[in-house]
CSV table of C-alpha atoms and ligand atoms in Angstrom, one decimal:
chain,number,residue,atom,x,y,z
A,11,MET,CA,-3.1,-23.1,-11.6
A,12,THR,CA,-3.9,-26.9,-11.6
A,13,GLY,CA,-6.2,-27.7,-8.7
A,14,LEU,CA,-6.3,-24.6,-7.2
A,15,PRO,CA,-10.1,-23.7,-7.5
A,16,GLU,CA,-10.8,-27.2,-6.1
A,17,ARG,CA,-8.3,-26.9,-3.2
A,18,GLU,CA,-9.7,-23.3,-2.4
A,19,ALA,CA,-12.9,-24.6,-2.5
A,20,ALA,CA,-12.4,-27.3,0.3
A,21,VAL,CA,-10.6,-24.7,2.6
A,22,LEU,CA,-11.6,-21.1,1.9
A,23,TRP,CA,-15.3,-19.5,2.6
A,24,PRO,CA,-17.3,-19.5,-0.4
A,25,THR,CA,-17.5,-15.6,-0.4
A,26,TYR,CA,-15.6,-14.9,-3.6
A,27,VAL,CA,-16.4,-16.0,-7.2
A,28,ARG,CA,-13.3,-15.7,-9.1
A,29,PRO,CA,-12.4,-16.1,-12.9
A,30,GLN,CA,-10.0,-19.0,-13.6
A,31,VAL,CA,-6.9,-17.2,-13.2
A,32,GLU,CA,-4.0,-17.0,-10.9
A,33,PHE,CA,-1.9,-14.1,-10.8
A,34,VAL,CA,1.9,-14.5,-9.7
A,35,ARG,CA,3.7,-11.3,-10.6
A,36,GLY,CA,3.3,-7.7,-11.0
A,37,GLN,CA,5.5,-4.9,-12.4
A,38,GLY,CA,4.1,-1.3,-13.0
A,39,VAL,CA,0.9,-1.8,-14.9
A,40,ARG,CA,1.4,-5.3,-16.0
A,41,LEU,CA,0.5,-8.8,-14.3
A,42,TRP,CA,1.5,-12.3,-15.2
A,43,ASP,CA,-0.5,-15.4,-14.4
A,44,SER,CA,0.7,-18.7,-13.9
A,45,ARG,CA,0.8,-19.9,-17.3
A,46,GLY,CA,3.5,-17.1,-17.9
A,47,ARG,CA,0.7,-14.9,-19.7
A,48,GLU,CA,0.9,-11.1,-19.5
A,49,TYR,CA,-2.0,-8.7,-18.8
A,50,LEU,CA,-2.5,-5.0,-18.5
A,51,ASP,CA,-4.0,-4.2,-15.1
A,52,PHE,CA,-6.8,-1.5,-15.7
A,53,LEU,CA,-8.4,-2.5,-12.3
A,54,GLY,CA,-5.2,-2.1,-9.9
A,55,GLY,CA,-6.5,-4.3,-7.4
A,56,ILE,CA,-9.9,-2.4,-7.1
A,57,ALA,CA,-8.4,1.2,-7.2
A,58,VAL,CA,-5.5,0.1,-4.8
A,59,VAL,CA,-2.3,-0.2,-7.0
A,60,ALA,CA,-1.9,3.5,-7.5
A,61,ALA,CA,1.9,3.4,-7.6
A,62,GLY,CA,1.8,0.3,-10.0
A,63,HIS,CA,2.9,-3.2,-9.0
A,64,ALA,CA,6.3,-3.5,-7.2
A,65,HIS,CA,7.2,0.1,-7.3
A,66,PRO,CA,10.8,0.2,-6.3
A,67,ARG,CA,10.2,2.8,-4.0
A,68,VAL,CA,7.3,1.3,-2.2
A,69,VAL,CA,9.3,-2.1,-2.3
A,70,GLU,CA,12.4,-0.4,-0.6
A,71,ALA,CA,10.6,1.4,2.1
A,72,VAL,CA,8.9,-1.7,3.1
A,73,THR,CA,11.6,-4.1,2.9
A,74,ALA,CA,13.9,-1.7,5.0
A,75,GLN,CA,11.3,-0.9,7.6
A,76,LEU,CA,10.4,-4.6,7.9
A,77,GLY,CA,14.2,-5.3,8.5
A,78,THR,CA,14.4,-2.7,11.2
A,79,LEU,CA,11.3,-2.7,13.0
A,80,GLY,CA,8.0,-4.2,11.9
A,81,HIS,CA,5.6,-4.2,14.9
A,82,THR,CA,5.3,-2.6,18.4
A,83,SER,CA,1.8,-2.3,18.9
A,84,ASN,CA,0.1,1.1,19.6
A,85,LEU,CA,1.2,1.0,23.1
A,86,TYR,CA,4.5,2.8,22.1
A,87,PHE,CA,5.4,5.6,20.1
A,88,THR,CA,6.8,5.1,16.4
A,89,GLY,CA,8.0,7.7,14.1
A,90,PRO,CA,6.4,6.6,10.7
A,91,GLN,CA,3.0,6.8,12.1
A,92,VAL,CA,3.5,10.5,13.3
A,93,GLU,CA,5.2,11.3,10.0
A,94,LEU,CA,2.3,9.8,8.0
A,95,ALA,CA,-0.3,11.7,10.0
A,96,GLU,CA,1.4,14.7,9.3
A,97,ARG,CA,1.5,14.2,5.8
A,98,LEU,CA,-2.2,13.5,5.7
A,99,VAL,CA,-3.2,16.4,8.1
A,100,ASP,CA,-1.3,18.6,5.5
A,101,ARG,CA,-3.2,17.3,2.5
A,102,PHE,CA,-6.4,17.9,4.4
A,103,GLY,CA,-5.4,21.2,4.9
A,104,GLY,CA,-4.3,21.3,8.5
A,105,ASP,CA,-5.9,21.5,11.9
A,106,ALA,CA,-6.9,17.9,12.0
A,107,LYS,CA,-6.0,14.5,13.5
A,108,VAL,CA,-5.7,11.0,12.0
A,109,PHE,CA,-6.8,7.5,13.3
A,110,LEU,CA,-4.8,4.9,11.6
A,111,SER,CA,-6.4,1.4,11.1
A,112,ASN,CA,-6.1,-1.6,8.5
A,113,SER,CA,-8.7,-1.1,5.8
A,114,GLY,CA,-11.7,1.0,4.7
A,115,ALA,CA,-14.3,-0.5,6.7
A,116,GLU,CA,-12.2,0.1,9.9
A,117,ALA,CA,-11.5,3.6,8.6
A,118,ASN,CA,-15.6,4.1,8.5
A,119,GLU,CA,-16.1,2.4,11.7
A,120,ALA,CA,-13.8,5.0,13.4
A,121,ALA,CA,-15.7,7.9,11.6
A,122,ILE,CA,-18.9,6.6,12.8
A,123,LYS,CA,-17.3,6.3,16.3
A,124,VAL,CA,-16.1,9.7,16.5
A,125,ALA,CA,-19.2,11.1,14.9
A,126,ARG,CA,-21.2,9.7,17.7
A,127,ARG,CA,-19.0,10.5,20.3
A,128,TRP,CA,-19.0,14.0,19.2
A,129,GLY,CA,-22.8,14.3,18.4
A,130,ARG,CA,-23.2,13.2,22.0
A,131,ALA,CA,-20.7,15.5,23.5
A,132,SER,CA,-21.5,18.5,21.5
A,133,ARG,CA,-25.3,18.3,21.2
A,134,GLY,CA,-27.1,15.9,23.2
A,135,GLU,CA,-27.3,12.4,24.3
A,136,ASP,CA,-29.7,11.4,21.3
A,137,VAL,CA,-27.5,12.6,18.6
A,138,THR,CA,-26.3,9.6,16.9
A,139,GLY,CA,-27.9,9.3,13.6
A,140,VAL,CA,-26.1,9.0,10.6
A,141,VAL,CA,-27.5,9.8,6.9
A,142,ALA,CA,-26.1,8.0,4.1
A,143,ALA,CA,-27.0,7.6,0.3
A,144,LEU,CA,-28.5,4.9,-1.5
A,145,GLY,CA,-26.1,3.0,-3.6
A,146,GLY,CA,-23.4,4.1,-1.5
A,147,PHE,CA,-21.0,1.3,-0.2
A,148,HIS,CA,-19.1,1.7,3.1
A,149,GLY,CA,-17.7,-1.5,4.0
A,150,ARG,CA,-18.8,-5.0,5.4
A,151,THR,CA,-18.5,-4.8,9.2
A,152,LEU,CA,-21.9,-4.6,10.8
A,153,ALA,CA,-22.2,-0.7,11.1
A,154,THR,CA,-20.5,0.1,7.8
A,155,LEU,CA,-22.8,-2.5,6.0
A,156,ALA,CA,-25.8,-0.6,8.0
A,157,ALA,CA,-24.4,2.7,6.5
A,158,THR,CA,-24.1,1.1,3.0
A,159,GLY,CA,-27.0,2.1,1.1
A,160,LYS,CA,-27.7,-1.3,-0.8
A,161,PRO,CA,-30.9,-2.8,1.2
A,162,ALA,CA,-30.7,-6.1,-0.5
A,163,MET,CA,-27.3,-6.6,1.4
A,164,HIS,CA,-28.8,-6.2,4.8
A,165,PRO,CA,-31.4,-8.9,5.5
A,166,PRO,CA,-29.0,-12.3,6.0
A,167,PHE,CA,-26.9,-10.1,8.7
A,168,GLN,CA,-29.7,-8.4,10.6
A,169,PRO,CA,-30.1,-7.1,13.3
A,170,LEU,CA,-27.9,-4.3,12.0
A,171,PRO,CA,-26.7,-1.3,14.2
A,172,PRO,CA,-29.6,1.4,14.3
A,173,GLY,CA,-29.3,4.9,13.6
A,174,PHE,CA,-28.8,5.0,9.8
A,175,THR,CA,-30.9,6.1,7.1
A,176,HIS,CA,-30.7,6.5,3.3
A,177,VAL,CA,-31.3,9.2,0.8
A,178,PRO,CA,-31.4,9.2,-3.0
A,179,PHE,CA,-27.5,10.2,-4.1
A,180,GLY,CA,-27.0,13.6,-5.7
A,181,ASP,CA,-30.4,14.8,-4.5
A,182,ALA,CA,-29.7,17.8,-2.1
A,183,ASP,CA,-33.2,18.5,-1.3
A,184,ALA,CA,-33.4,14.9,-0.1
A,185,LEU,CA,-30.5,15.3,2.1
A,186,ARG,CA,-31.7,18.6,3.5
A,187,ALA,CA,-35.0,17.0,4.6
A,188,ALA,CA,-33.6,13.8,6.0
A,189,VAL,CA,-31.1,15.8,8.3
A,190,GLY,CA,-32.8,16.3,11.9
A,191,PRO,CA,-32.2,16.8,15.7
A,192,THR,CA,-30.5,13.8,15.8
A,193,THR,CA,-28.7,13.6,13.0
A,194,ALA,CA,-24.9,13.4,14.1
A,195,ALA,CA,-23.4,13.2,10.6
A,196,VAL,CA,-24.0,12.7,6.9
A,197,LEU,CA,-21.8,10.1,5.3
A,198,LEU,CA,-21.3,10.1,1.6
A,199,GLU,CA,-18.9,9.0,-1.3
A,200,PRO,CA,-18.1,12.0,-3.6
A,201,ILE,CA,-18.5,9.7,-6.3
A,202,GLN,CA,-19.8,6.2,-5.8
A,203,GLY,CA,-17.3,3.3,-6.8
A,204,GLU,CA,-19.1,0.1,-6.0
A,205,ALA,CA,-22.6,1.8,-7.4
A,206,GLY,CA,-20.8,1.7,-11.0
A,207,ILE,CA,-18.8,4.9,-10.8
A,208,GLN,CA,-21.8,7.3,-10.2
A,209,VAL,CA,-20.9,11.3,-10.6
A,210,PRO,CA,-23.4,13.5,-8.6
A,211,PRO,CA,-24.5,16.5,-10.1
A,212,ALA,CA,-22.1,19.5,-10.0
A,213,GLY,CA,-22.6,21.4,-6.8
A,214,TYR,CA,-23.9,18.4,-4.7
A,215,LEU,CA,-20.9,18.1,-2.1
A,216,ARG,CA,-21.0,22.0,-1.8
A,217,ALA,CA,-24.7,21.9,-1.0
A,218,ALA,CA,-24.3,18.8,1.6
A,219,ARG,CA,-21.6,21.0,3.1
A,220,GLU,CA,-23.9,23.9,3.2
A,221,ILE,CA,-26.8,21.7,4.7
A,222,THR,CA,-24.6,20.0,7.3
A,223,ALA,CA,-22.9,23.3,8.4
A,224,GLU,CA,-26.3,24.9,9.0
A,225,ALA,CA,-27.5,21.9,11.1
A,226,GLY,CA,-24.5,21.5,13.0
A,227,VAL,CA,-23.9,18.2,11.5
A,228,LEU,CA,-20.5,16.7,10.5
A,229,LEU,CA,-19.9,15.8,6.8
A,230,ILE,CA,-17.8,12.6,6.5
A,231,LEU,CA,-16.7,11.9,3.2
A,232,ASP,CA,-15.7,8.4,2.2
A,233,GLU,CA,-12.7,8.9,0.0
A,234,ILE,CA,-11.6,5.1,0.3
A,235,GLN,CA,-12.0,4.8,-3.5
A,236,SER,CA,-11.8,8.2,-4.6
A,237,GLY,CA,-9.1,9.5,-2.8
A,238,MET,CA,-5.2,9.1,-3.2
A,239,GLY,CA,-5.3,10.8,-6.5
A,240,ARG,CA,-8.0,8.6,-8.4
A,241,THR,CA,-9.7,11.5,-9.7
A,242,GLY,CA,-6.7,13.8,-10.4
A,243,ARG,CA,-6.9,15.8,-7.2
A,244,PHE,CA,-5.5,14.2,-3.8
A,245,PHE,CA,-9.1,14.0,-2.7
A,246,ALA,CA,-12.1,14.1,-5.0
A,247,HIS,CA,-13.9,16.7,-2.9
A,248,GLN,CA,-11.1,19.1,-3.9
A,249,HIS,CA,-13.0,19.4,-7.1
A,250,GLU,CA,-15.6,21.2,-5.4
A,251,GLY,CA,-13.5,23.0,-3.0
A,252,VAL,CA,-15.2,21.9,0.4
A,253,ARG,CA,-13.6,21.1,3.3
A,254,PRO,CA,-15.5,18.1,5.0
A,255,ASP,CA,-15.1,17.5,8.9
A,256,VAL,CA,-14.2,13.9,8.6
A,257,VAL,CA,-12.4,11.9,5.5
A,258,THR,CA,-11.7,8.1,5.2
A,259,MET,CA,-8.9,6.5,3.3
A,260,ALA,CA,-7.5,3.1,2.7
A,261,LYS,CA,-7.2,1.1,-0.7
A,262,ALA,CA,-4.3,3.1,-2.6
A,263,LEU,CA,-2.9,4.5,0.9
A,264,GLY,CA,-0.3,1.6,1.0
A,265,SER,CA,-0.3,0.4,-2.5
A,266,GLY,CA,-1.6,-3.0,-1.5
A,267,TYR,CA,-0.3,-2.8,2.2
A,268,PRO,CA,-3.2,-3.0,4.5
A,269,ILE,CA,-3.7,0.6,5.9
A,270,GLY,CA,-6.9,2.7,6.7
A,271,ALA,CA,-6.9,6.4,7.9
A,272,THR,CA,-9.5,8.5,9.5
A,273,ILE,CA,-8.9,12.4,9.3
A,274,ALA,CA,-11.0,14.5,11.5
A,275,THR,CA,-10.8,18.2,12.4
A,276,THR,CA,-9.2,18.7,15.6
A,277,GLU,CA,-12.4,19.6,17.4
A,278,VAL,CA,-14.0,16.4,16.2
A,279,ALA,CA,-11.0,14.4,16.9
A,280,ASP,CA,-10.8,15.7,20.4
A,281,ALA,CA,-14.1,14.2,21.2
A,282,MET,CA,-12.2,10.9,21.7
A,283,ARG,CA,-10.9,9.5,24.9
A,284,PRO,CA,-7.9,7.2,25.8
A,285,GLY,CA,-9.3,3.9,25.5
A,286,ASP,CA,-12.3,5.0,23.2
A,287,HIS,CA,-10.7,3.2,20.1
A,288,GLY,CA,-7.9,1.0,19.1
A,289,THR,CA,-6.3,-1.4,17.1
A,290,THR,CA,-3.4,-3.8,17.4
A,291,PHE,CA,-1.8,-3.5,13.6
A,292,GLY,CA,-3.3,-0.1,12.7
A,293,GLY,CA,-0.9,2.3,11.6
A,294,ASN,CA,2.3,-0.1,12.2
A,295,PRO,CA,5.5,1.0,11.1
A,296,VAL,CA,5.5,-0.9,7.7
A,297,ALA,CA,2.0,0.1,6.6
A,298,CYS,CA,3.0,3.6,7.4
A,299,ALA,CA,6.3,3.3,5.2
A,300,ALA,CA,4.4,1.8,2.3
A,301,ALA,CA,1.8,4.6,2.7
A,302,LEU,CA,4.8,7.4,3.1
A,303,ALA,CA,6.6,5.8,0.0
A,304,THR,CA,3.3,5.7,-2.0
A,305,LEU,CA,2.5,9.4,-1.4
A,306,GLU,CA,6.0,10.2,-2.7
A,307,VAL,CA,5.2,8.2,-5.8
A,308,ILE,CA,1.6,9.5,-6.6
A,309,GLU,CA,1.8,13.1,-5.5
A,310,PRO,CA,4.2,14.1,-8.6
A,311,LEU,CA,1.7,12.4,-10.9
A,312,LEU,CA,-1.5,14.6,-9.9
A,313,GLY,CA,-2.6,17.3,-12.2
A,314,GLY,CA,-0.2,17.1,-15.2
A,315,HIS,CA,0.3,13.3,-15.8
A,316,VAL,CA,-3.0,12.0,-14.4
A,317,ASP,CA,-5.1,14.6,-16.3
A,318,LYS,CA,-3.1,14.0,-19.7
A,319,VAL,CA,-3.9,10.3,-19.4
A,320,SER,CA,-7.1,10.7,-18.2
A,321,ALA,CA,-8.3,12.6,-21.2
A,322,ARG,CA,-6.8,9.9,-23.5
A,323,LEU,CA,-8.8,7.2,-21.5
A,324,ALA,CA,-12.0,9.1,-21.6
A,325,ASP,CA,-11.7,9.9,-25.3
A,326,GLY,CA,-11.0,6.1,-26.0
A,327,LEU,CA,-14.0,5.2,-23.8
A,328,HIS,CA,-16.4,7.5,-25.8
A,329,GLU,CA,-15.2,6.3,-28.9
A,330,LEU,CA,-15.9,2.6,-27.8
A,331,ARG,CA,-19.1,3.9,-26.3
A,332,GLY,CA,-20.1,5.0,-30.0
A,333,ARG,CA,-19.4,1.6,-31.1
A,334,LEU,CA,-21.6,-0.1,-28.8
A,335,VAL,CA,-24.5,-2.1,-30.2
A,336,GLY,CA,-27.9,-3.2,-28.6
A,337,ARG,CA,-29.6,-6.6,-28.6
A,338,SER,CA,-31.8,-6.1,-31.7
A,339,THR,CA,-34.3,-3.6,-32.2
A,340,TRP,CA,-31.8,-0.7,-32.0
A,341,ALA,CA,-29.8,0.3,-35.1
A,342,PRO,CA,-27.2,3.3,-35.0
A,343,PRO,CA,-28.5,6.0,-37.2
A,344,ARG,CA,-26.1,6.4,-40.2
A,345,GLY,CA,-24.4,9.4,-38.6
A,346,ASP,CA,-22.3,12.1,-37.9
A,347,GLY,CA,-21.1,10.9,-34.4
A,348,ASP,CA,-23.5,13.2,-32.6
A,349,ALA,CA,-25.3,12.2,-29.5
A,350,ASP,CA,-28.4,10.7,-31.6
A,351,ASP,CA,-25.8,8.2,-32.6
A,352,LEU,CA,-25.3,6.7,-29.2
A,353,LEU,CA,-27.2,3.7,-27.9
A,354,PRO,CA,-29.6,4.8,-25.3
A,355,GLY,CA,-28.7,4.0,-21.8
A,356,THR,CA,-25.1,3.7,-22.4
A,357,GLU,CA,-22.7,5.9,-20.5
A,358,VAL,CA,-19.1,6.8,-19.8
A,359,ARG,CA,-18.7,8.1,-16.2
A,360,GLY,CA,-15.7,8.8,-14.0
A,361,ALA,CA,-12.8,11.3,-13.6
A,362,GLY,CA,-9.2,11.1,-13.5
A,363,LEU,CA,-8.0,7.5,-14.0
A,364,TRP,CA,-11.3,5.8,-12.6
A,365,TYR,CA,-14.3,5.3,-15.2
A,366,ALA,CA,-17.0,3.2,-16.1
A,367,LEU,CA,-18.3,2.3,-19.3
A,368,ASP,CA,-21.9,1.3,-19.1
A,369,LEU,CA,-22.9,-1.0,-21.9
A,370,GLY,CA,-26.9,-0.4,-21.1
A,371,PRO,CA,-29.8,-2.2,-20.8
A,372,GLU,CA,-29.9,-3.1,-24.5
A,373,ALA,CA,-26.4,-4.8,-24.2
A,374,PRO,CA,-26.4,-8.1,-25.7
A,375,ALA,CA,-24.0,-9.4,-23.5
A,376,THR,CA,-23.3,-9.0,-19.8
A,377,ALA,CA,-20.8,-6.6,-18.1
A,378,LYS,CA,-19.4,-10.0,-16.7
A,379,GLN,CA,-19.1,-11.5,-20.0
A,380,ALA,CA,-17.2,-8.6,-21.2
A,381,ALA,CA,-14.8,-8.7,-18.4
A,382,LEU,CA,-14.1,-12.1,-19.2
A,383,ALA,CA,-13.6,-11.7,-22.7
A,384,ALA,CA,-11.2,-8.8,-21.7
A,385,LEU,CA,-9.2,-11.1,-19.5
A,386,GLY,CA,-8.8,-13.6,-22.4
A,387,ARG,CA,-7.3,-10.7,-24.4
A,388,GLY,CA,-4.9,-9.6,-21.7
A,389,LEU,CA,-6.8,-6.7,-20.0
A,390,VAL,CA,-8.1,-6.9,-16.3
A,391,VAL,CA,-11.3,-4.6,-15.7
A,392,ASN,CA,-14.1,-5.6,-13.6
A,393,PRO,CA,-17.9,-5.9,-14.1
A,394,VAL,CA,-18.6,-3.2,-11.3
A,395,THR,CA,-22.5,-3.7,-12.1
A,396,ASP,CA,-24.4,-6.1,-14.1
A,397,THR,CA,-24.0,-3.6,-17.0
A,398,ALA,CA,-20.9,-1.4,-16.5
A,399,LEU,CA,-17.4,-2.2,-16.7
A,400,ARG,CA,-15.0,-0.5,-14.2
A,401,LEU,CA,-11.4,1.0,-14.8
A,402,ALA,CA,-8.9,2.0,-12.3
A,403,PRO,CA,-5.6,1.6,-13.7
A,404,PRO,CA,-2.4,2.6,-11.8
A,405,LEU,CA,-1.8,6.2,-11.8
A,406,VAL,CA,1.5,5.6,-13.4
A,407,VAL,CA,0.0,4.2,-16.5
A,408,THR,CA,1.2,5.9,-19.8
A,409,GLU,CA,-0.8,7.0,-22.7
A,410,GLU,CA,0.9,4.1,-24.8
A,411,GLU,CA,-0.6,1.7,-22.3
A,412,VAL,CA,-3.8,3.3,-22.2
A,413,GLU,CA,-3.9,3.1,-25.9
A,414,GLU,CA,-3.1,-0.8,-25.7
A,415,GLY,CA,-5.4,-1.2,-23.0
A,416,LEU,CA,-8.4,0.2,-25.2
A,417,ALA,CA,-7.3,-1.9,-28.3
A,418,ARG,CA,-7.6,-4.9,-25.9
A,419,LEU,CA,-11.0,-3.8,-24.4
A,420,GLY,CA,-12.2,-2.9,-28.1
A,421,ALA,CA,-11.4,-6.5,-29.1
A,422,ALA,CA,-12.9,-8.0,-26.2
A,423,LEU,CA,-16.4,-6.1,-26.7
A,424,GLU,CA,-16.4,-7.0,-30.7
A,425,GLU,CA,-15.6,-10.9,-29.6
A,426,VAL,CA,-19.0,-10.8,-27.4
A,427,GLY,CA,-21.0,-8.9,-29.8
A,428,LEU,CA,-21.2,-5.8,-27.9
A,429,CYS,CA,-19.1,-3.7,-30.4
A,430,ARG,CA,-19.3,-2.9,-33.9
B,15,LIG,N1,-15.7,2.5,1.1
B,15,LIG,C1,-15.6,2.6,-0.3
B,15,LIG,C2,-16.1,3.9,-1.0
B,15,LIG,C3,-15.1,1.4,-0.8
B,15,LIG,O1,-15.1,1.4,-2.1
B,15,LIG,C4,-14.7,0.3,0.0
B,15,LIG,C5,-14.1,-0.7,-0.5
B,15,LIG,O2,-14.5,-1.2,-1.8
B,15,LIG,C6,-14.9,0.3,1.4
B,15,LIG,C7,-15.2,1.4,1.7
B,15,LIG,C8,-14.6,-1.0,2.2
B,15,LIG,O3,-13.2,-1.0,2.1
B,15,LIG,P1,-12.4,-2.1,2.6
B,15,LIG,O4,-13.0,-3.3,1.6
B,15,LIG,O5,-10.9,-2.0,2.7
B,15,LIG,O6,-12.9,-2.7,4.1
């Protein structure tokens, strides 16, 4: 990649900090860089490449659609859009309608707009408020940034759209207290991805459903990272058996081909009128073909395959956690491997094929250093927080590939002094 960082610095906004690697090819769970080095991709383009790189079914569907009809705009009917919406409504449990867009932020924008439209129409002119969770991430447009519960991200871009409040994630009492007469919707991730794969206490989503139903408020679940089978069920909220009013999707929906979807119950969706919302590209035939092919690939993997490989990944991460060491003061008790032998503050969090290994506050190296060492050993993971590594491999990953990835991760953690 001779000269690429310098050329990039001259012509692209300085919004990304990237390691010194240029990927040029992908196949299944593997990537190759411009020097011909092979990597196991345990990040999948941030939980996007669920079907694996260059899956033949997806490549064929996209190529065939592009060669037939690439774009018409939303002024005209197109079959793939309706077919995809039918499939998504079915996964959602029926009696719903879909708005198709191009990204996660757009899917959440549409959710916020429909919530306000519905709130005004059904409960009154001032019913526009959205209660979201601290630590939650919903996108980088102005409204989704306002919904994002990371206050440090807000000041440079104020004034942000008003009407958003935040409560601690996982705290049902705080949520109940925050929902009031002007609340239109509660917006939550079932598991917070960008906060470091934070799993709420069991029953939290059910409590959120009860609180919102009692108050006549919409429950919007942002399944942009957690959906499309990432946790082993099509939607993460299915683990708790709740039915939200609105669900947003993007990331893995198109296997890397940009597409977002906002699914709302028919009653909520019908609050929108012609002209209330729209997009030039959203739901174009190629994006929909990519999504339909992706669904075909991943749906048979849910349950059986994902659960089996997930168990191996979780075991391996727990084993690595048991080998983590602290900066200086903490020495592992000579032990029998029980909980007391674990370095305090370390954690394995997640579900399905979506995990964080938290190295803890005592870690002698940062997650960023660990991720760079992993890259050097041919494993792509990312430092989702200062102390936690995120793993989100393609759902097609095999147990053998998980073993290989764990071995590369273990070697990387040893190299930077994090593991014994
Ligand atoms: N919501 C969640 C939960 C996400 O993880 C992300 C992206 O990381 C977004 C929304 C924003 O999606 P996009 O980057 O496609 O706009």
